[in-house]
Amino acid sequence: VQLVESGGGNVHAGGSLRLSCLISGVTYDDYTIVWFRQAPGKKRDPISAINIADGTTHYADSVRGRFAISKNNVRNTVYLQMNSLKSEDTAVYTCGVLWGAVVKGLLPPPGLIDFWGQGTQVTVSS
């Protein structure tokens, strides 16, 4: 399994970015892609997830209403549209594979992720 993120960059507060997570090597369709982010000196936190089989989405409170996760099964890609960006959104964003689905609506901790991408830096300047 290989995950490759892209789309990070520098943006001013209030701006938008769209991250992509290209997925390869997965032969099952019952899995979830989870986006995490890690700011300097902080732990890695899950912020959004989408189940590849049925499209169910989940968001952390910190991004709900500003970020939107989507998928294109033909392109094997999951997107994270990030709008109304704030300086506190500055972090390394990484996607990961969770086998199965999110349980009870709770975004999974990093310890439950089986495969990771390399991450992409998002920097929001105020």
GROMACS .gro file of N, CA and C in nm:
model
  378
    1VAL      N    1   0.085  -0.119   0.000
    1VAL     CA    2   0.000   0.000   0.000
    1VAL      C    3   0.089   0.124   0.000
    2GLN      N    4   0.052   0.218  -0.083
    2GLN     CA    5   0.128   0.344  -0.089
    2GLN      C    6   0.030   0.460  -0.094
    3LEU      N    7   0.060   0.562  -0.015
    3LEU     CA    8  -0.019   0.684  -0.013
    3LEU      C    9   0.073   0.801  -0.045
    4VAL      N   10   0.028   0.887  -0.133
    4VAL     CA   11   0.109   1.003  -0.171
    4VAL      C   12   0.022   1.128  -0.161
    5GLU      N   13   0.061   1.218  -0.072
    5GLU     CA   14  -0.012   1.343  -0.055
    5GLU      C   15   0.047   1.451  -0.145
    6SER      N   16  -0.036   1.543  -0.182
    6SER     CA   17   0.008   1.660  -0.257
    6SER      C   18  -0.090   1.774  -0.233
    7GLY      N   19  -0.049   1.894  -0.274
    7GLY     CA   20  -0.139   2.008  -0.265
    7GLY      C   21  -0.111   2.105  -0.154
    8GLY      N   22  -0.015   2.074  -0.069
    8GLY     CA   23   0.018   2.167   0.038
    8GLY      C   24   0.087   2.291  -0.017
    9GLY      N   25   0.106   2.389   0.071
    9GLY     CA   26   0.173   2.511   0.028
    9GLY      C   27   0.153   2.622   0.128
   10ASN      N   28   0.186   2.742   0.084
   10ASN     CA   29   0.171   2.862   0.167
   10ASN      C   30   0.048   2.939   0.121
   11VAL      N   31  -0.031   2.984   0.217
   11VAL     CA   32  -0.153   3.059   0.184
   11VAL      C   33  -0.179   3.161   0.295
   12HIS      N   34  -0.244   3.269   0.259
   12HIS     CA   35  -0.282   3.368   0.359
   12HIS      C   36  -0.408   3.324   0.433
   13ALA      N   37  -0.424   3.373   0.551
   13ALA     CA   38  -0.544   3.344   0.628
   13ALA      C   39  -0.669   3.381   0.548
   14GLY      N   40  -0.767   3.295   0.554
   14GLY     CA   41  -0.889   3.315   0.476
   14GLY      C   42  -0.886   3.247   0.340
   15GLY      N   43  -0.769   3.201   0.301
   15GLY     CA   44  -0.755   3.137   0.172
   15GLY      C   45  -0.794   2.990   0.174
   16SER      N   46  -0.770   2.923   0.062
   16SER     CA   47  -0.810   2.783   0.045
   16SER      C   48  -0.696   2.702  -0.016
   17LEU      N   49  -0.699   2.575   0.014
   17LEU     CA   50  -0.610   2.477  -0.048
   17LEU      C   51  -0.687   2.347  -0.063
   18ARG      N   52  -0.647   2.268  -0.161
   18ARG     CA   53  -0.703   2.133  -0.174
   18ARG      C   54  -0.589   2.033  -0.171
   19LEU      N   55  -0.595   1.946  -0.072
   19LEU     CA   56  -0.497   1.839  -0.061
   19LEU      C   57  -0.550   1.714  -0.130
   20SER      N   58  -0.456   1.636  -0.184
   20SER     CA   59  -0.490   1.508  -0.247
   20SER      C   60  -0.413   1.396  -0.181
   21CYS      N   61  -0.477   1.281  -0.174
   21CYS     CA   62  -0.413   1.160  -0.122
   21CYS      C   63  -0.434   1.051  -0.228
   22LEU      N   64  -0.329   1.019  -0.301
   22LEU     CA   65  -0.336   0.917  -0.405
   22LEU      C   66  -0.305   0.782  -0.343
   23ILE      N   67  -0.396   0.688  -0.363
   23ILE     CA   68  -0.388   0.557  -0.297
   23ILE      C   69  -0.356   0.450  -0.400
   24SER      N   70  -0.260   0.363  -0.368
   24SER     CA   71  -0.231   0.252  -0.457
   24SER      C   72  -0.200   0.128  -0.374
   25GLY      N   73  -0.223   0.012  -0.434
   25GLY     CA   74  -0.189  -0.113  -0.370
   25GLY      C   75  -0.293  -0.170  -0.276
   26VAL      N   76  -0.411  -0.106  -0.268
   26VAL     CA   77  -0.517  -0.158  -0.181
   26VAL      C   78  -0.611  -0.242  -0.265
   27THR      N   79  -0.631  -0.367  -0.226
   27THR     CA   80  -0.717  -0.456  -0.303
   27THR      C   81  -0.856  -0.470  -0.244
   28TYR      N   82  -0.876  -0.426  -0.121
   28TYR     CA   83  -1.008  -0.431  -0.060
   28TYR      C   84  -1.076  -0.296  -0.079
   29ASP      N   85  -1.209  -0.292  -0.068
   29ASP     CA   86  -1.277  -0.163  -0.079
   29ASP      C   87  -1.338  -0.118   0.054
   30ASP      N   88  -1.326  -0.199   0.157
   30ASP     CA   89  -1.382  -0.160   0.287
   30ASP      C   90  -1.270  -0.102   0.374
   31TYR      N   91  -1.238   0.022   0.347
   31TYR     CA   92  -1.139   0.089   0.430
   31TYR      C   93  -1.171   0.237   0.433
   32THR      N   94  -1.106   0.305   0.521
   32THR     CA   95  -1.130   0.447   0.543
   32THR      C   96  -0.998   0.523   0.529
   33ILE      N   97  -1.003   0.634   0.461
   33ILE     CA   98  -0.888   0.723   0.455
   33ILE      C   99  -0.908   0.832   0.560
   34VAL      N  100  -0.808   0.849   0.643
   34VAL     CA  101  -0.813   0.948   0.750
   34VAL      C  102  -0.705   1.052   0.727
   35TRP      N  103  -0.743   1.177   0.734
   35TRP     CA  104  -0.647   1.287   0.730
   35TRP      C  105  -0.609   1.325   0.873
   36PHE      N  106  -0.479   1.336   0.894
   36PHE     CA  107  -0.426   1.383   1.021
   36PHE      C  108  -0.347   1.512   0.996
   37ARG      N  109  -0.322   1.584   1.103
   37ARG     CA  110  -0.230   1.695   1.094
   37ARG      C  111  -0.149   1.704   1.222
   38GLN      N  112  -0.028   1.754   1.206
   38GLN     CA  113   0.059   1.769   1.321
   38GLN      C  114   0.130   1.904   1.311
   39ALA      N  115   0.099   1.991   1.407
   39ALA     CA  116   0.164   2.121   1.415
   39ALA      C  117   0.294   2.106   1.494
   40PRO      N  118   0.386   2.198   1.478
   40PRO     CA  119   0.514   2.189   1.551
   40PRO      C  120   0.493   2.182   1.701
   41GLY      N  121   0.555   2.083   1.763
   41GLY     CA  122   0.546   2.067   1.907
   41GLY      C  123   0.417   2.007   1.958
   42LYS      N  124   0.331   1.966   1.866
   42LYS     CA  125   0.203   1.908   1.907
   42LYS      C  126   0.190   1.767   1.854
   43LYS      N  127   0.093   1.696   1.908
   43LYS     CA  128   0.072   1.559   1.865
   43LYS      C  129  -0.006   1.555   1.734
   44ARG      N  130   0.002   1.441   1.668
   44ARG     CA  131  -0.071   1.422   1.544
   44ARG      C  132  -0.217   1.396   1.575
   45ASP      N  133  -0.305   1.474   1.515
   45ASP     CA  134  -0.449   1.463   1.542
   45ASP      C  135  -0.526   1.430   1.415
   46PRO      N  136  -0.628   1.345   1.426
   46PRO     CA  137  -0.714   1.319   1.312
   46PRO      C  138  -0.810   1.436   1.291
   47ILE      N  139  -0.833   1.472   1.168
   47ILE     CA  140  -0.924   1.584   1.142
   47ILE      C  141  -1.040   1.547   1.051
   48SER      N  142  -1.026   1.445   0.969
   48SER     CA  143  -1.135   1.409   0.879
   48SER      C  144  -1.113   1.268   0.827
   49ALA      N  145  -1.224   1.204   0.791
   49ALA     CA  146  -1.215   1.068   0.740
   49ALA      C  147  -1.328   1.043   0.640
   50ILE      N  148  -1.303   0.951   0.548
   50ILE     CA  149  -1.406   0.911   0.453
   50ILE      C  150  -1.393   0.762   0.427
   51ASN      N  151  -1.506   0.692   0.433
   51ASN     CA  152  -1.508   0.550   0.403
   51ASN      C  153  -1.516   0.531   0.252
   52ILE      N  154  -1.424   0.454   0.199
   52ILE     CA  155  -1.416   0.438   0.054
   52ILE      C  156  -1.536   0.361  -0.001
   53ALA      N  157  -1.590   0.268   0.077
   53ALA     CA  158  -1.700   0.185   0.030
   53ALA      C  159  -1.831   0.263   0.019
   54ASP      N  160  -1.865   0.341   0.123
   54ASP     CA  161  -1.996   0.405   0.122
   54ASP      C  162  -1.992   0.557   0.129
   55GLY      N  163  -1.872   0.615   0.138
   55GLY     CA  164  -1.859   0.760   0.135
   55GLY      C  165  -1.892   0.831   0.264
   56THR      N  166  -1.917   0.759   0.372
   56THR     CA  167  -1.946   0.823   0.500
   56THR      C  168  -1.829   0.910   0.543
   57THR      N  169  -1.859   1.032   0.586
   57THR     CA  170  -1.754   1.126   0.624
   57THR      C  171  -1.762   1.163   0.771
   58HIS      N  172  -1.649   1.204   0.824
   58HIS     CA  173  -1.640   1.247   0.963
   58HIS      C  174  -1.544   1.365   0.971
   59TYR      N  175  -1.569   1.454   1.067
   59TYR     CA  176  -1.485   1.572   1.083
   59TYR      C  177  -1.459   1.599   1.231
   60ALA      N  178  -1.341   1.651   1.258
   60ALA     CA  179  -1.314   1.703   1.391
   60ALA      C  180  -1.383   1.839   1.405
   61ASP      N  181  -1.416   1.875   1.527
   61ASP     CA  182  -1.486   2.002   1.550
   61ASP      C  183  -1.404   2.120   1.499
   62SER      N  184  -1.273   2.108   1.504
   62SER     CA  185  -1.186   2.220   1.466
   62SER      C  186  -1.193   2.254   1.318
   63VAL      N  187  -1.242   2.160   1.235
   63VAL     CA  188  -1.245   2.186   1.091
   63VAL      C  189  -1.385   2.175   1.031
   64ARG      N  190  -1.479   2.128   1.110
   64ARG     CA  191  -1.615   2.108   1.056
   64ARG      C  192  -1.671   2.241   1.006
   65GLY      N  193  -1.727   2.238   0.887
   65GLY     CA  194  -1.783   2.358   0.827
   65GLY      C  195  -1.684   2.435   0.742
   66ARG      N  196  -1.555   2.407   0.758
   66ARG     CA  197  -1.452   2.474   0.677
   66ARG      C  198  -1.384   2.378   0.580
   67PHE      N  199  -1.368   2.254   0.622
   67PHE     CA  200  -1.301   2.153   0.540
   67PHE      C  201  -1.405   2.056   0.485
   68ALA      N  202  -1.378   2.000   0.368
   68ALA     CA  203  -1.466   1.901   0.308
   68ALA      C  204  -1.382   1.790   0.249
   69ILE      N  205  -1.414   1.667   0.287
   69ILE     CA  206  -1.341   1.551   0.236
   69ILE      C  207  -1.426   1.484   0.130
   70SER      N  208  -1.361   1.435   0.025
   70SER     CA  209  -1.433   1.369  -0.084
   70SER      C  210  -1.342   1.264  -0.146
   71LYS      N  211  -1.400   1.184  -0.235
   71LYS     CA  212  -1.321   1.078  -0.297
   71LYS      C  213  -1.355   1.066  -0.444
   72ASN      N  214  -1.259   1.018  -0.519
   72ASN     CA  215  -1.280   0.982  -0.659
   72ASN      C  216  -1.226   0.842  -0.674
   73ASN      N  217  -1.318   0.745  -0.675
   73ASN     CA  218  -1.275   0.605  -0.678
   73ASN      C  219  -1.207   0.569  -0.809
   74VAL      N  220  -1.244   0.635  -0.916
   74VAL     CA  221  -1.181   0.606  -1.045
   74VAL      C  222  -1.033   0.647  -1.041
   75ARG      N  223  -1.006   0.760  -0.979
   75ARG     CA  224  -0.868   0.810  -0.970
   75ARG      C  225  -0.797   0.762  -0.845
   76ASN      N  226  -0.867   0.682  -0.763
   76ASN     CA  227  -0.806   0.632  -0.638
   76ASN      C  228  -0.749   0.746  -0.554
   77THR      N  229  -0.825   0.850  -0.544
   77THR     CA  230  -0.777   0.970  -0.475
   77THR      C  231  -0.882   1.022  -0.378
   78VAL      N  232  -0.835   1.064  -0.263
   78VAL     CA  233  -0.918   1.132  -0.164
   78VAL      C  234  -0.870   1.276  -0.155
   79TYR      N  235  -0.966   1.367  -0.150
   79TYR     CA  236  -0.935   1.509  -0.146
   79TYR      C  237  -0.976   1.568  -0.011
   80LEU      N  238  -0.903   1.670   0.029
   80LEU     CA  239  -0.942   1.749   0.145
   80LEU      C  240  -0.942   1.895   0.103
   81GLN      N  241  -1.063   1.948   0.081
   81GLN     CA  242  -1.078   2.088   0.046
   81GLN      C  243  -1.078   2.169   0.175
   82MET      N  244  -0.985   2.262   0.184
   82MET     CA  245  -0.971   2.341   0.306
   82MET      C  246  -1.000   2.487   0.274
   83ASN      N  247  -1.104   2.539   0.333
   83ASN     CA  248  -1.146   2.678   0.312
   83ASN      C  249  -1.134   2.757   0.442
   84SER      N  250  -1.138   2.888   0.427
   84SER     CA  251  -1.133   2.978   0.544
   84SER      C  252  -1.017   2.940   0.637
   85LEU      N  253  -0.902   2.921   0.578
   85LEU     CA  254  -0.787   2.874   0.655
   85LEU      C  255  -0.743   2.977   0.758
   86LYS      N  256  -0.697   2.925   0.871
   86LYS     CA  257  -0.650   3.007   0.982
   86LYS      C  258  -0.504   2.974   1.010
   87SER      N  259  -0.438   3.062   1.081
   87SER     CA  260  -0.297   3.037   1.114
   87SER      C  261  -0.281   2.908   1.194
   88GLU      N  262  -0.382   2.877   1.275
   88GLU     CA  263  -0.374   2.755   1.356
   88GLU      C  264  -0.391   2.627   1.274
   89ASP      N  265  -0.422   2.640   1.146
   89ASP     CA  266  -0.429   2.523   1.058
   89ASP      C  267  -0.289   2.485   1.005
   90THR      N  268  -0.189   2.567   1.034
   90THR     CA  269  -0.054   2.537   0.991
   90THR      C  270  -0.006   2.406   1.053
   91ALA      N  271   0.034   2.313   0.967
   91ALA     CA  272   0.073   2.180   1.014
   91ALA      C  273   0.121   2.098   0.896
   92VAL      N  274   0.176   1.981   0.927
   92VAL     CA  275   0.200   1.880   0.825
   92VAL      C  276   0.076   1.792   0.819
   93TYR      N  277   0.020   1.778   0.702
   93TYR     CA  278  -0.101   1.701   0.682
   93TYR      C  279  -0.064   1.567   0.618
   94THR      N  280  -0.117   1.461   0.678
   94THR     CA  281  -0.083   1.326   0.633
   94THR      C  282  -0.211   1.243   0.623
   95CYS      N  283  -0.217   1.159   0.520
   95CYS     CA  284  -0.331   1.068   0.511
   95CYS      C  285  -0.287   0.927   0.550
   96GLY      N  286  -0.383   0.851   0.599
   96GLY     CA  287  -0.355   0.716   0.644
   96GLY      C  288  -0.472   0.623   0.617
   97VAL      N  289  -0.442   0.494   0.613
   97VAL     CA  290  -0.543   0.391   0.587
   97VAL      C  291  -0.588   0.328   0.718
   98LEU      N  292  -0.720   0.328   0.739
   98LEU     CA  293  -0.783   0.256   0.849
   98LEU      C  294  -0.864   0.145   0.788
   99TRP      N  295  -0.830   0.019   0.820
   99TRP     CA  296  -0.911  -0.091   0.766
   99TRP      C  297  -1.050  -0.088   0.831
  100GLY      N  298  -1.153  -0.099   0.746
  100GLY     CA  299  -1.289  -0.094   0.796
  100GLY      C  300  -1.337   0.049   0.807
  101ALA      N  301  -1.427   0.070   0.903
  101ALA     CA  302  -1.493   0.200   0.915
  101ALA      C  303  -1.463   0.265   1.050
  102VAL      N  304  -1.492   0.394   1.055
  102VAL     CA  305  -1.483   0.467   1.182
  102VAL      C  306  -1.590   0.412   1.276
  103VAL      N  307  -1.552   0.391   1.400
  103VAL     CA  308  -1.641   0.330   1.498
  103VAL      C  309  -1.707   0.439   1.582
  104LYS      N  310  -1.839   0.434   1.590
  104LYS     CA  311  -1.918   0.524   1.674
  104LYS      C  312  -1.889   0.671   1.646
  105GLY      N  313  -1.852   0.701   1.522
  105GLY     CA  314  -1.831   0.839   1.484
  105GLY      C  315  -1.706   0.903   1.540
  106LEU      N  316  -1.619   0.824   1.600
  106LEU     CA  317  -1.499   0.879   1.661
  106LEU      C  318  -1.380   0.864   1.566
  107LEU      N  319  -1.317   0.975   1.531
  107LEU     CA  320  -1.199   0.966   1.446
  107LEU      C  321  -1.090   0.885   1.517
  108PRO      N  322  -1.023   0.799   1.444
  108PRO     CA  323  -0.927   0.708   1.507
  108PRO      C  324  -0.797   0.776   1.546
  109PRO      N  325  -0.733   0.728   1.650
  109PRO     CA  326  -0.600   0.779   1.686
  109PRO      C  327  -0.496   0.725   1.589
  110PRO      N  328  -0.378   0.785   1.588
  110PRO     CA  329  -0.273   0.739   1.494
  110PRO      C  330  -0.236   0.592   1.510
  111GLY      N  331  -0.250   0.538   1.631
  111GLY     CA  332  -0.211   0.400   1.655
  111GLY      C  333  -0.294   0.297   1.580
  112LEU      N  334  -0.409   0.338   1.528
  112LEU     CA  335  -0.494   0.244   1.455
  112LEU      C  336  -0.469   0.249   1.304
  113ILE      N  337  -0.384   0.337   1.261
  113ILE     CA  338  -0.356   0.352   1.118
  113ILE      C  339  -0.248   0.254   1.075
  114ASP      N  340  -0.275   0.185   0.963
  114ASP     CA  341  -0.182   0.083   0.916
  114ASP      C  342  -0.079   0.134   0.816
  115PHE      N  343  -0.116   0.230   0.736
  115PHE     CA  344  -0.026   0.282   0.635
  115PHE      C  345  -0.038   0.435   0.632
  116TRP      N  346   0.077   0.497   0.608
  116TRP     CA  347   0.084   0.642   0.607
  116TRP      C  348   0.147   0.694   0.479
  117GLY      N  349   0.105   0.815   0.442
  117GLY     CA  350   0.178   0.887   0.338
  117GLY      C  351   0.294   0.962   0.401
  118GLN      N  352   0.363   1.039   0.318
  118GLN     CA  353   0.482   1.110   0.366
  118GLN      C  354   0.448   1.246   0.424
  119GLY      N  355   0.328   1.296   0.396
  119GLY     CA  356   0.285   1.424   0.450
  119GLY      C  357   0.311   1.539   0.356
  120THR      N  358   0.232   1.645   0.374
  120THR     CA  359   0.249   1.766   0.296
  120THR      C  360   0.232   1.886   0.389
  121GLN      N  361   0.318   1.985   0.374
  121GLN     CA  362   0.318   2.100   0.464
  121GLN      C  363   0.216   2.203   0.419
  122VAL      N  364   0.138   2.250   0.514
  122VAL     CA  365   0.045   2.361   0.492
  122VAL      C  366   0.084   2.473   0.588
  123THR      N  367   0.110   2.589   0.533
  123THR     CA  368   0.147   2.703   0.615
  123THR      C  369   0.051   2.818   0.586
  124VAL      N  370  -0.016   2.864   0.690
  124VAL     CA  371  -0.112   2.973   0.676
  124VAL      C  372  -0.058   3.094   0.749
  125SER      N  373  -0.039   3.200   0.675
  125SER     CA  374   0.015   3.321   0.734
  125SER      C  375  -0.098   3.421   0.760
  126SER      N  376  -0.085   3.490   0.872
  126SER     CA  377  -0.191   3.585   0.910
  126SER      C  378  -0.160   3.724   0.856
   0.00000   0.00000   0.00000
